[in-house]
CSV table of C-alpha atoms in Angstrom, one decimal:
chain,number,residue,atom,x,y,z
S,1153,MET,CA,10.8,8.8,-6.3
S,1154,LYS,CA,14.0,10.4,-5.0
S,1155,ARG,CA,13.7,13.0,-2.3
S,1156,LEU,CA,15.1,16.4,-2.9
S,1157,ARG,CA,18.0,17.3,-0.8
S,1158,ASN,CA,17.7,20.4,1.4
S,1159,GLY,CA,20.7,22.7,1.0
S,1160,ARG,CA,21.7,26.2,1.4
S,1161,PRO,CA,21.4,28.5,-1.6
S,1162,SER,CA,24.6,29.2,-3.3
S,1163,PRO,CA,26.1,32.7,-3.2
S,1164,ALA,CA,25.4,33.1,-6.9
S,1165,LEU,CA,21.7,32.3,-6.3
S,1166,VAL,CA,21.5,34.8,-3.5
S,1167,VAL,CA,23.1,37.6,-5.6
S,1168,ALA,CA,20.7,36.7,-8.4
S,1169,VAL,CA,17.7,36.9,-6.2
S,1170,ALA,CA,18.9,40.2,-4.7
S,1171,ALA,CA,19.3,41.6,-8.2
S,1172,LEU,CA,15.8,40.4,-9.2
S,1173,ILE,CA,14.3,42.0,-6.1
S,1174,ALA,CA,16.2,45.2,-6.9
S,1175,ALA,CA,14.9,45.2,-10.5
S,1176,LEU,CA,11.3,44.7,-9.4
S,1177,ALA,CA,11.6,47.4,-6.8
S,1178,GLY,CA,13.1,49.7,-9.3
S,1179,THR,CA,10.2,49.1,-11.7
S,1180,ALA,CA,7.6,49.6,-9.0
S,1181,VAL,CA,9.0,53.0,-8.0
S,1182,ALA,CA,10.2,54.2,-11.4
S,1183,SER,CA,7.6,56.9,-11.5
S,1184,ASP,CA,9.1,58.5,-8.3
S,1185,PRO,CA,12.7,59.6,-8.8
S,1186,GLN,CA,13.3,59.9,-5.1
S,1187,ALA,CA,12.0,56.4,-4.5
S,1188,THR,CA,14.2,55.1,-7.3
S,1189,THR,CA,17.3,56.6,-5.8
S,1190,SER,CA,16.5,55.1,-2.3
S,1191,ALA,CA,15.9,51.7,-3.9
S,1192,LYS,CA,19.2,51.8,-5.6
S,1193,LYS,CA,21.0,52.7,-2.4
S,1194,VAL,CA,19.3,49.8,-0.5
S,1195,THR,CA,20.2,47.4,-3.3
S,1196,LYS,CA,23.9,48.5,-3.3
S,1197,LYS,CA,24.1,48.0,0.5
S,1198,LYS,CA,22.6,44.5,0.2
S,1199,VAL,CA,25.0,43.5,-2.6
S,1200,LYS,CA,28.0,44.8,-0.7
S,1201,LYS,CA,26.9,43.0,2.4
S,1202,ILE,CA,26.6,39.7,0.5
S,1203,ALA,CA,30.0,40.3,-1.2
S,1204,ARG,CA,31.7,41.0,2.2
S,1205,LYS,CA,30.1,37.9,3.7
S,1206,GLN,CA,31.3,35.7,0.8
S,1207,ALA,CA,34.8,37.2,0.9
S,1208,ARG,CA,35.1,36.7,4.6
S,1209,LYS,CA,33.9,33.1,4.2
S,1210,TYR,CA,36.6,32.4,1.5
S,1211,PHE,CA,39.2,34.2,3.6
S,1212,ASN,CA,38.5,32.1,6.6
S,1213,ALA,CA,38.5,28.8,4.6
S,1214,ASN,CA,41.6,29.5,2.5
S,1215,ILE,CA,43.7,32.3,3.7
S,1216,ARG,CA,43.5,33.0,7.4
S,1217,SER,CA,45.6,30.1,8.6
S,1218,ALA,CA,48.4,30.9,6.2
S,1219,SER,CA,48.5,34.7,6.1
S,1220,VAL,CA,50.4,35.6,9.2
S,1221,ALA,CA,52.6,32.5,9.3
S,1222,ASN,CA,53.5,32.9,5.6
S,1223,ALA,CA,54.3,36.6,6.1
S,1224,ASP,CA,56.6,35.8,9.1
S,1225,ASN,CA,58.3,33.1,7.0
S,1226,ALA,CA,58.7,35.5,4.2
S,1227,ASP,CA,60.3,38.0,6.5
S,1228,ASN,CA,62.6,35.4,8.0
S,1229,ALA,CA,63.6,34.3,4.5
S,1230,THR,CA,64.4,37.9,3.6
S,1231,ASN,CA,66.4,38.3,6.8
S,1232,ALA,CA,68.2,35.1,6.2
S,1233,THR,CA,69.1,36.2,2.7
S,1234,ASN,CA,70.3,39.5,4.0
S,1235,ALA,CA,72.4,37.8,6.6
S,1236,THR,CA,73.9,35.5,4.0
S,1237,ASN,CA,74.7,38.5,1.8
S,1238,ALA,CA,76.2,40.3,4.7
S,1239,THR,CA,78.3,37.2,5.5
S,1240,ASN,CA,79.4,36.9,1.9
S,1241,ALA,CA,80.3,40.6,1.8
S,1242,THR,CA,82.3,40.3,5.0
S,1243,ASN,CA,84.1,37.2,3.7
S,1244,ALA,CA,84.9,39.0,0.4
S,1245,ASP,CA,86.3,41.9,2.3
S,1246,ASN,CA,88.4,39.6,4.5
S,1247,ALA,CA,89.6,37.7,1.5
S,1248,ASP,CA,90.5,41.0,-0.2
S,1249,THR,CA,92.4,42.2,2.9
S,1250,SER,CA,94.1,38.8,3.2
S,1251,ASP,CA,95.2,39.0,-0.5
S,1252,LYS,CA,96.6,42.5,0.0
S,1253,ALA,CA,98.5,41.4,3.1
S,1254,LEU,CA,100.1,38.5,1.2
S,1255,ASN,CA,101.1,40.8,-1.6
S,1256,VAL,CA,102.9,43.3,0.7
S,1257,LEU,CA,106.1,42.0,2.4
S,1258,SER,CA,108.4,43.9,4.7
S,1259,ALA,CA,111.6,43.2,6.6
S,1260,THR,CA,113.7,45.1,9.1
S,1261,ILE,CA,117.4,44.2,8.9
S,1262,HIS,CA,120.1,44.9,11.4
S,1263,GLY,CA,123.5,46.2,10.3
S,1264,GLY,CA,125.4,43.0,9.6
S,1265,CYS,CA,122.6,41.3,7.6
S,1266,THR,CA,120.5,39.7,10.4
S,1267,VAL,CA,116.7,39.9,10.5
S,1268,ALA,CA,115.1,42.0,13.2
S,1269,ARG,CA,111.6,41.3,12.1
S,1270,ALA,CA,109.7,40.4,9.0
S,1271,THR,CA,106.1,39.9,7.9
S,1272,GLN,CA,106.8,36.8,5.9
S,1273,PRO,CA,107.7,33.7,8.0
S,1274,GLY,CA,111.0,32.2,7.1
S,1275,THR,CA,112.6,35.4,6.0
S,1276,THR,CA,116.4,35.4,6.2
S,1277,ALA,CA,119.3,37.8,5.4
S,1278,THR,CA,122.9,37.0,4.4
S,1279,PRO,CA,125.9,39.1,3.6
S,1280,ALA,CA,126.3,39.5,-0.2
S,1281,SER,CA,129.0,42.1,-0.9
S,1282,SER,CA,132.0,41.0,-2.9
S,1283,ILE,CA,133.7,44.1,-1.7
S,1284,ALA,CA,134.6,44.8,2.0
S,1285,PRO,CA,132.8,45.3,4.2
S,1286,ALA,CA,130.8,42.2,3.2
S,1287,SER,CA,127.8,43.2,5.2
S,1288,SER,CA,127.4,46.4,3.3
S,1289,ALA,CA,125.2,44.4,1.0
S,1290,CYS,CA,122.6,41.7,2.0
S,1291,ASN,CA,120.4,39.2,0.2
S,1292,VAL,CA,117.0,39.2,1.9
S,1293,ASP,CA,115.2,36.0,1.2
S,1294,PHE,CA,111.4,36.0,1.7
S,1295,SER,CA,110.9,32.3,1.0
S,1296,ARG,CA,108.6,33.0,-1.9
S,1297,ASP,CA,109.0,34.3,-5.4
S,1298,VAL,CA,109.4,38.0,-5.5
S,1299,SER,CA,111.1,38.3,-8.9
S,1300,ASP,CA,108.1,40.2,-10.4
S,1301,CYS,CA,107.6,42.5,-7.4
S,1302,THR,CA,108.6,46.1,-6.6
S,1303,TYR,CA,111.4,46.8,-4.0
S,1304,LEU,CA,111.8,49.8,-1.8
S,1305,ALA,CA,114.6,50.1,0.9
S,1306,GLY,CA,115.7,52.9,3.1
S,1307,ILE,CA,118.3,53.3,5.9
S,1308,GLY,CA,116.6,53.0,9.3
S,1309,GLU,CA,117.3,51.8,12.8
S,1310,THR,CA,115.6,48.6,14.0
S,1311,GLY,CA,114.7,50.2,17.3
S,1312,PRO,CA,114.1,53.7,18.8
S,1313,GLY,CA,116.4,56.5,17.9
S,1314,GLU,CA,118.1,57.8,14.7
S,1315,GLY,CA,121.2,56.1,13.4
S,1316,SER,CA,123.8,57.2,10.9
S,1317,ARG,CA,122.6,58.5,7.6
S,1318,GLY,CA,123.1,56.8,4.4
S,1319,PHE,CA,121.5,55.4,1.2
S,1320,ALA,CA,120.1,52.0,0.2
S,1321,THR,CA,119.7,50.6,-3.3
S,1322,THR,CA,117.8,47.4,-4.3
S,1323,ALA,CA,118.0,44.9,-7.1
S,1324,GLY,CA,116.8,41.4,-7.9
S,1325,THR,CA,119.2,38.5,-7.2
S,1326,GLY,CA,120.5,36.4,-10.0
S,1327,GLY,CA,119.6,32.7,-9.6
S,1328,ASN,CA,117.3,33.2,-6.6
S,1329,PRO,CA,113.8,34.6,-7.4
S,1330,GLU,CA,112.9,34.6,-3.7
S,1331,ALA,CA,115.5,37.2,-2.6
S,1332,VAL,CA,116.2,40.9,-2.9
S,1333,PHE,CA,119.7,42.4,-3.0
S,1334,VAL,CA,120.1,45.5,-0.9
S,1335,ARG,CA,123.3,47.7,-0.9
S,1336,THR,CA,123.9,50.3,1.9
S,1337,THR,CA,126.3,53.2,1.8
S,1338,SER,CA,127.2,56.2,3.9
S,1339,ILE,CA,126.0,59.7,3.2
S,1340,ASN,CA,129.3,60.2,1.3
S,1341,ASP,CA,128.3,57.2,-0.9
S,1342,THR,CA,131.0,54.9,0.4
S,1343,LEU,CA,130.2,51.3,1.2
S,1344,ALA,CA,129.0,51.0,4.8
S,1345,ILE,CA,127.1,48.7,7.1
S,1346,ARG,CA,123.8,50.2,7.9
S,1347,PRO,CA,120.5,48.9,9.3
S,1348,PHE,CA,117.6,49.2,6.7
S,1349,GLN,CA,113.9,48.7,6.1
S,1350,LEU,CA,112.8,46.8,3.0
S,1351,GLN,CA,109.4,46.6,1.5
S,1352,VAL,CA,108.3,44.4,-1.3
S,1353,VAL,CA,105.0,44.9,-3.2
S,1354,CYS,CA,103.8,42.2,-5.5
């Protein structure tokens, strides 16, 4: 004959026994309302105590080891995501700024069609007037296609101080999409060699 194994009662059995005891106690004191109320309070306390004990046991076995670590990992993951988003946003801003910089070109040209400074590497300027003086008109070559861009030029010294007044007009150049034609005149609208500032927006 097999021996019965000794084991602890299951939580379900304990709850069932407690409920049975409560029921019996309730029957025994049903005639006394005050006693019935006291019995109900005692039963509720016992059931809550058993529930808390079982919940603590389950927590210790299944959740405790993972709770804090997993929360930290979740926070780290959130922070990493935020950091990635911040980096992407910064990169997007930088790319946008870089694109804007590439789409705005400028050059400062000495009287006589020589480049003082320019934002686009490789920018050159050459005399282009068919009427004397030849340097009253310049072709400013930016070494990139500017044929679909907007041009703006004005008379202006390449260094400190104010020079002679005058006017500047702009146009595209036939046969060279990388250059802008700039004509300079005096305040009396006669051809004259003047330093100028040129800006190209694409």
